Coordinates of C-alpha atoms in Angstrom, one line a residue:
M1 CA 0.0 -0.1 -0.1
P2 CA 1.3 3.8 -0.6
E3 CA 1.9 5.6 2.5
Q4 CA 1.6 9.5 2.9
V5 CA 5.3 11.0 3.9
P6 CA 4.4 14.2 5.8
G7 CA 7.0 16.7 5.4
L8 CA 8.8 15.3 2.8
T9 CA 9.1 16.4 -0.7
L10 CA 9.4 12.6 -1.8
A11 CA 6.1 12.5 -0.7
Q12 CA 4.9 8.8 -1.4
A13 CA 6.7 5.3 -1.0
V14 CA 5.7 1.4 -1.7
R15 CA 7.1 -1.4 0.6
T16 CA 7.1 -4.5 -1.4
R17 CA 7.7 -7.6 -0.2
P18 CA 10.3 -9.9 -2.5
E19 CA 9.5 -13.3 -3.4
A20 CA 11.4 -16.0 -4.0
G21 CA 13.5 -15.4 -7.1
H22 CA 11.7 -12.2 -8.1
R23 CA 12.3 -8.3 -7.7
P24 CA 10.0 -5.8 -8.0
T25 CA 10.5 -3.3 -11.4
S26 CA 11.0 0.2 -11.2
A27 CA 7.7 0.8 -13.4
A28 CA 5.6 -0.2 -10.6
M29 CA 6.2 2.6 -7.9
S30 CA 4.7 5.5 -6.7
A31 CA 6.0 8.6 -5.1
S32 CA 6.4 12.1 -6.7
I33 CA 9.3 14.6 -5.8
A34 CA 10.2 18.3 -7.4
P35 CA 13.9 19.2 -8.3
S36 CA 16.5 21.0 -6.7
I37 CA 20.2 19.8 -5.8
S38 CA 21.8 20.3 -2.9
A39 CA 25.0 22.1 -2.0
L40 CA 27.9 19.7 -2.1
V41 CA 30.3 19.6 0.5
S42 CA 32.9 16.9 2.6
G43 CA 36.1 17.5 4.6
A44 CA 38.9 16.4 2.1
P45 CA 41.7 18.9 2.4
T46 CA 41.2 22.2 0.1
L47 CA 43.5 22.1 -2.9
A48 CA 46.1 25.1 -4.0
P49 CA 44.2 28.1 -4.3
M50 CA 42.9 29.9 -7.4
A51 CA 41.7 33.0 -8.4
V52 CA 41.4 35.6 -11.4
A53 CA 42.6 39.4 -11.6
S54 CA 40.2 40.0 -15.2
P55 CA 37.3 40.4 -15.7
P56 CA 36.5 42.4 -12.4
A57 CA 33.6 40.4 -11.0
A58 CA 30.3 41.7 -10.9
P59 CA 27.8 41.6 -7.6
P60 CA 26.8 37.9 -7.0
R61 CA 22.9 37.2 -8.1
F62 CA 21.7 34.4 -5.9
T63 CA 18.5 35.7 -3.8
P64 CA 15.3 34.0 -4.8
A65 CA 12.6 36.0 -7.5
A66 CA 10.9 34.2 -9.6
P67 CA 8.4 31.3 -8.9
A68 CA 9.2 27.7 -8.4
A69 CA 10.1 25.8 -11.9
P70 CA 7.8 23.2 -12.7
G71 CA 8.6 19.6 -11.2
F72 CA 8.6 16.1 -12.5
V73 CA 7.4 12.7 -11.0
H74 CA 9.5 10.1 -9.1
H75 CA 8.5 6.4 -7.8
L76 CA 10.4 4.9 -5.3
V77 CA 9.7 1.3 -3.7
H78 CA 12.3 -0.2 -0.8
R79 CA 13.2 -4.3 -1.5
P80 CA 13.0 -5.2 2.1
N81 CA 15.4 -7.7 3.4
T82 CA 14.0 -8.0 7.1
P83 CA 10.5 -8.6 8.1
E84 CA 10.9 -5.2 10.1
G85 CA 11.6 -3.6 7.2
V86 CA 8.5 -5.0 5.4
V87 CA 6.0 -4.7 8.4
L88 CA 7.4 -1.4 10.2
G89 CA 8.9 0.5 6.8
T90 CA 12.0 1.0 8.5
A91 CA 15.8 -0.3 7.8
A92 CA 18.6 -1.6 9.9
P93 CA 22.3 0.1 9.3
V94 CA 23.0 -1.9 6.6
T95 CA 22.9 -2.3 2.8
Q96 CA 19.3 -1.6 1.1
E97 CA 18.2 -1.9 -2.5
F98 CA 15.2 0.4 -3.5
A99 CA 14.3 1.2 -6.9
V100 CA 13.2 4.3 -8.4
S101 CA 11.1 5.4 -11.8
A102 CA 11.3 8.9 -13.0
V103 CA 9.0 10.5 -15.9
L104 CA 11.6 13.0 -17.2
P105 CA 9.6 16.5 -18.1
E106 CA 9.1 17.6 -21.8
R107 CA 9.2 21.1 -21.1
H108 CA 11.2 21.8 -18.1
P109 CA 12.8 25.2 -18.3
L110 CA 16.0 24.4 -17.5
F111 CA 16.7 20.3 -18.5
N112 CA 14.4 20.7 -21.9
D113 CA 16.3 24.0 -23.0
G114 CA 18.9 24.4 -26.1
A115 CA 19.5 21.6 -28.9
D116 CA 17.5 18.7 -27.2
A117 CA 19.7 16.4 -28.8
F118 CA 20.0 14.6 -25.4
H119 CA 19.2 14.2 -22.3
D120 CA 20.6 15.9 -19.3
L121 CA 22.4 14.6 -16.0
H122 CA 20.5 16.4 -14.5
S123 CA 18.1 14.0 -13.7
P124 CA 19.5 10.9 -12.9
A125 CA 22.2 13.3 -10.5
E126 CA 18.8 14.7 -8.8
A127 CA 16.7 11.4 -8.8
L128 CA 19.8 9.6 -7.0
R129 CA 19.8 12.8 -4.4
R130 CA 16.2 13.0 -3.5
T131 CA 15.9 9.1 -3.0
A132 CA 19.0 9.0 -1.0
L133 CA 18.2 12.2 1.6
F134 CA 14.3 10.2 1.7
V135 CA 15.9 7.1 2.8
A136 CA 18.4 8.1 5.3
H137 CA 15.8 10.2 7.1
R138 CA 12.6 7.3 6.8
Y139 CA 14.6 4.3 6.7
F140 CA 17.7 4.7 8.6
R141 CA 16.5 7.4 11.0
V142 CA 19.1 10.1 10.6
P143 CA 17.8 13.0 12.4
Q144 CA 16.2 16.0 10.2
E145 CA 18.8 18.5 12.4
R146 CA 21.5 17.2 10.7
P147 CA 22.4 18.2 7.3
A148 CA 23.0 16.0 4.7
V149 CA 26.2 17.0 2.6
F150 CA 27.2 15.5 -0.4
A151 CA 30.8 15.1 -0.8
S152 CA 31.0 13.1 -4.0
T153 CA 28.7 13.0 -6.9
E154 CA 29.5 11.1 -10.5
V155 CA 26.9 10.5 -13.5
E156 CA 28.4 8.6 -16.5
L157 CA 26.7 6.8 -19.4
T158 CA 27.7 3.4 -20.8
E159 CA 25.5 3.6 -23.2
L160 CA 24.6 6.9 -25.7
E161 CA 21.6 6.0 -28.0
P162 CA 19.4 5.6 -24.9
W163 CA 19.7 9.0 -23.7
R164 CA 19.3 10.4 -27.2
R165 CA 16.0 12.1 -26.5
A166 CA 12.8 10.7 -28.6
A167 CA 8.9 12.4 -29.5
G168 CA 7.3 11.7 -26.0
P169 CA 8.1 11.5 -22.5
A170 CA 11.5 9.8 -21.4
H171 CA 11.1 7.0 -18.8
L172 CA 14.5 6.5 -16.5
T173 CA 14.3 4.1 -14.2
M174 CA 17.1 3.2 -11.3
D175 CA 18.4 0.6 -9.4
I176 CA 19.9 1.7 -6.6
T177 CA 22.0 0.5 -3.3
L178 CA 22.5 2.3 -0.4
R179 CA 25.4 1.4 2.2
P180 CA 25.4 3.1 5.8
A181 CA 28.6 4.1 7.3
D182 CA 30.0 4.9 10.5
V183 CA 26.7 4.0 12.3
V184 CA 26.7 5.2 15.9
N185 CA 23.8 4.2 18.3
G186 CA 22.4 2.3 14.8
V187 CA 22.3 5.7 13.3
P188 CA 24.7 6.2 10.0
R189 CA 26.4 9.8 9.8
G190 CA 27.6 8.6 6.3
L191 CA 25.6 6.7 3.0
E192 CA 27.6 5.5 -0.1
C193 CA 25.0 5.2 -3.0
E194 CA 25.9 2.8 -6.7
S195 CA 22.8 3.0 -9.0
A196 CA 22.8 1.7 -12.4
L197 CA 20.7 3.8 -15.1
S198 CA 18.0 2.6 -17.7
F199 CA 16.1 4.5 -20.1
E200 CA 12.9 2.9 -21.5
G201 CA 14.9 -0.7 -20.1
V202 CA 18.0 0.0 -21.8
R203 CA 21.0 0.0 -18.9
C204 CA 23.2 2.9 -20.5
G205 CA 24.5 4.4 -17.4
T206 CA 25.9 4.6 -13.8
A207 CA 25.3 6.9 -11.1
R208 CA 27.4 7.5 -7.6
A209 CA 27.4 9.3 -4.6
R210 CA 28.5 9.9 -1.0
L211 CA 26.4 11.8 1.8
V212 CA 27.9 13.1 5.0
F213 CA 25.4 13.9 7.8
L214 CA 27.2 16.7 10.1
M215 CA 26.3 17.3 13.7
P216 CA 24.8 21.1 14.2
K217 CA 27.8 22.3 15.2
V218 CA 30.4 20.9 13.2
Y219 CA 28.1 22.4 9.9
Q220 CA 28.0 25.7 11.9
N221 CA 32.2 25.6 12.3
H222 CA 32.5 24.3 8.8
R223 CA 30.4 27.4 7.5
E224 CA 31.7 29.9 9.1
R225 CA 35.3 28.9 8.3
G226 CA 35.1 28.9 4.8
R227 CA 32.8 32.1 4.7
A228 CA 36.2 33.9 6.4
A229 CA 38.3 32.1 3.4
S230 CA 36.0 33.0 0.7
R231 CA 36.5 37.0 1.6
S232 CA 39.7 37.0 1.6
R233 CA 42.4 38.5 -1.5
P234 CA 42.5 36.1 -4.4
V235 CA 46.0 35.1 -5.6
E236 CA 46.3 36.5 -9.6
V237 CA 46.5 34.4 -12.3
E238 CA 49.2 35.8 -15.2
G239 CA 48.1 36.5 -18.3
A240 CA 44.3 36.7 -18.2
E241 CA 43.1 38.5 -21.1
P242 CA 38.9 39.5 -20.9
W243 CA 36.8 38.1 -23.7
P244 CA 35.1 41.3 -25.2
L245 CA 31.7 40.1 -24.8
R246 CA 29.6 37.9 -22.0
P247 CA 29.4 34.3 -24.2
E248 CA 25.6 33.8 -26.4
P249 CA 23.2 30.9 -24.5
K250 CA 23.3 29.0 -27.6
A251 CA 27.3 29.1 -27.1
V252 CA 26.9 26.8 -24.0
G253 CA 24.3 24.3 -25.1
R254 CA 21.0 27.0 -24.4
T255 CA 18.7 28.9 -25.3
D256 CA 16.9 31.1 -22.7
P257 CA 19.2 34.3 -21.6
L258 CA 17.8 33.5 -18.2
N259 CA 20.1 30.0 -18.2
L260 CA 23.0 31.7 -19.2
V261 CA 25.3 31.1 -15.7
L262 CA 28.5 32.4 -16.8
G263 CA 29.4 36.0 -17.2
T264 CA 32.4 37.2 -19.3
P265 CA 35.3 34.9 -19.7
A266 CA 39.2 35.7 -19.7
Q267 CA 41.7 33.2 -21.5
N268 CA 45.4 32.8 -20.4
P269 CA 48.2 31.5 -23.0
A270 CA 47.6 28.1 -21.5
G271 CA 44.4 27.8 -23.1
E272 CA 42.4 28.6 -19.8
L273 CA 38.9 29.7 -19.0
L274 CA 38.4 32.0 -15.9
V275 CA 34.8 33.0 -15.6
Q276 CA 32.8 34.5 -12.9
V277 CA 29.7 32.3 -12.2
L278 CA 26.5 34.7 -12.9
A279 CA 22.7 33.4 -12.2
D280 CA 19.9 35.6 -12.9
P281 CA 17.2 35.5 -10.2
A282 CA 14.7 35.6 -12.2
N283 CA 15.2 31.9 -13.1
A284 CA 12.3 30.0 -11.4
V285 CA 14.8 26.5 -11.7
F286 CA 17.5 28.4 -9.7
A287 CA 15.0 30.4 -7.8
E288 CA 13.5 27.2 -6.3
A289 CA 16.9 25.9 -5.6
A290 CA 18.1 29.0 -3.4
G291 CA 18.8 29.0 -0.2
D292 CA 21.7 30.3 2.4
H293 CA 24.7 29.0 -0.3
V294 CA 24.6 29.1 -3.9
P295 CA 22.4 26.1 -5.5
A296 CA 24.5 22.8 -6.8
V297 CA 21.9 23.3 -9.6
V298 CA 23.7 26.3 -10.7
L299 CA 27.2 24.7 -9.9
V300 CA 25.7 21.6 -12.1
E301 CA 24.6 24.1 -15.1
A302 CA 27.7 26.2 -14.2
S303 CA 30.6 23.3 -14.9
R304 CA 27.9 22.2 -17.7
Q305 CA 28.4 25.4 -19.6
T306 CA 31.6 26.2 -18.9
A307 CA 32.9 23.0 -20.5
F308 CA 30.7 23.2 -23.4
L309 CA 31.8 27.0 -23.8
L310 CA 35.9 25.3 -23.9
A311 CA 34.8 22.8 -26.6
G312 CA 33.2 24.7 -28.4
E313 CA 35.5 27.7 -28.7
L314 CA 38.7 26.8 -28.0
H315 CA 38.5 22.9 -29.4
G316 CA 36.1 23.2 -32.3
F317 CA 33.2 21.5 -31.3
T318 CA 29.4 21.7 -32.4
V319 CA 27.8 22.8 -29.2
A320 CA 24.4 21.2 -30.4
G321 CA 25.6 17.6 -31.0
C322 CA 27.5 17.8 -27.9
V323 CA 26.2 15.7 -24.5
L324 CA 28.7 15.1 -21.2
S325 CA 29.2 11.3 -20.8
R326 CA 30.5 11.6 -17.4
W327 CA 30.5 14.1 -14.6
S328 CA 32.4 13.6 -11.6
A329 CA 32.5 16.6 -8.8
R330 CA 34.0 16.9 -5.3
F331 CA 33.2 19.6 -3.1
Q332 CA 35.0 21.2 -0.4
G333 CA 32.6 23.8 0.6
F334 CA 29.3 25.3 0.3
A335 CA 29.8 28.8 -1.6
E336 CA 28.7 31.9 -0.6
P337 CA 26.0 33.6 -2.4
D338 CA 26.6 37.1 -1.5
L339 CA 30.3 36.7 -2.8
P340 CA 31.8 36.3 -6.1
L341 CA 32.6 32.7 -7.0
W342 CA 34.6 32.0 -10.0
C343 CA 35.3 29.1 -12.4
R344 CA 38.6 28.0 -13.7
A345 CA 38.4 25.1 -16.6
L346 CA 41.1 23.7 -18.7
A347 CA 41.0 20.6 -21.2
G348 CA 43.0 17.9 -21.2
P349 CA 43.9 16.0 -24.7
L350 CA 41.4 15.0 -27.3
G351 CA 40.5 11.7 -27.3
R352 CA 37.9 9.3 -28.8
A353 CA 35.2 7.4 -27.0
A354 CA 34.6 3.6 -27.7
D355 CA 32.7 4.4 -30.9
G356 CA 35.3 7.0 -32.3
R357 CA 33.5 9.5 -31.2
P358 CA 35.7 13.2 -30.2
A359 CA 35.8 13.2 -26.6
L360 CA 37.6 16.0 -24.7
P361 CA 38.1 15.5 -21.2
V362 CA 37.5 18.7 -19.0
T363 CA 39.1 19.5 -15.5
L364 CA 37.2 22.6 -13.9
V365 CA 37.3 24.5 -10.1
F366 CA 34.8 26.6 -8.5
F367 CA 37.0 29.1 -5.8
Q368 CA 35.9 32.0 -3.8
G369 CA 38.9 34.2 -2.7
S370 CA 41.7 32.2 -1.6
R371 CA 39.9 29.0 -0.6
Q372 CA 38.7 26.2 -3.8
V373 CA 35.1 25.1 -3.5
G374 CA 35.0 22.3 -5.4
S375 CA 36.6 20.3 -8.5
V376 CA 34.7 18.8 -10.9
E377 CA 36.3 16.2 -14.2
T378 CA 33.5 15.8 -17.0
T379 CA 33.8 14.8 -20.7
V380 CA 32.6 16.3 -23.7
L381 CA 31.7 14.1 -26.4
Q382 CA 30.7 15.2 -29.6
D383 CA 27.7 13.8 -31.5
C384 CA 28.8 12.8 -35.1

């Protein structure tokens, strides 16, 4: 029977007792969640500080000033491994398995903006995030007052064709395994998440994430130290020359100017792009996720746009035919919404995917002041 879960975005969950030799399919699930992505953070040591001297920073803009964007529906099934899990709807702090089904939106203002050739990695990353948070509180009994932060997240395509958009709604299914970590008094202080991704029943990708649940005081101290470092003077990068204009939306794979999150780039002789992250407060997707830190949906989109811009402007890729085949992020802290946020991107050697398509690896670093907020390793694949 579906159950109502008050106070959470994931509104319903279905518990099923697995029969011998049978595993429930993702298509039979029922629950709904709305889109947004929380900030990513970990206790990993900060890497070498980086900054940009040119162009000058514009005023940050992350204050919500728009209504929420339309959501998309997710469904969740728990595959309990104990009688208590079936009867009580809770789980022992041991490895648990879930299945998720999602019908991806056809007219989402961000995810469906652009050439519309491929599904973005946003959707499976968001589905994994929402499921992990819901399971942590509902099944593993992690207290709500412990902030949940994502130390790392990775999504990778294993087959390209299922990610190609077709007419009508797309059906994403995910088989998710969650492993509690650092269990104290029966409650985990972290979760390791792994998932296999399928579109229309065809296995085509993987997703992973690591969550940490911080004690309130630890979280508060972490934010205070990070904010102090973000105010410090950045180390200047020699030879960065600003471009004459801010890029057009089509140069970063979008069409709506509201979705552009990059300022005017600068480029140094080594081929690095240095750009300030500037999200429009009128954007409904960013407004929905806005809080006391830069929304992670902005960081995900900034890394996507910067990688596409680098591939298109400096390496000859046709952005309308690009897709990210891998996105792997590690964050050391929250980005402060009222301080300038910069992204530095550098491409690696051009290679080829297994099917022969051009593949460009890109490393991106987000930083504020002298503090590195996080890093992203991604690969831009050219469809040709």
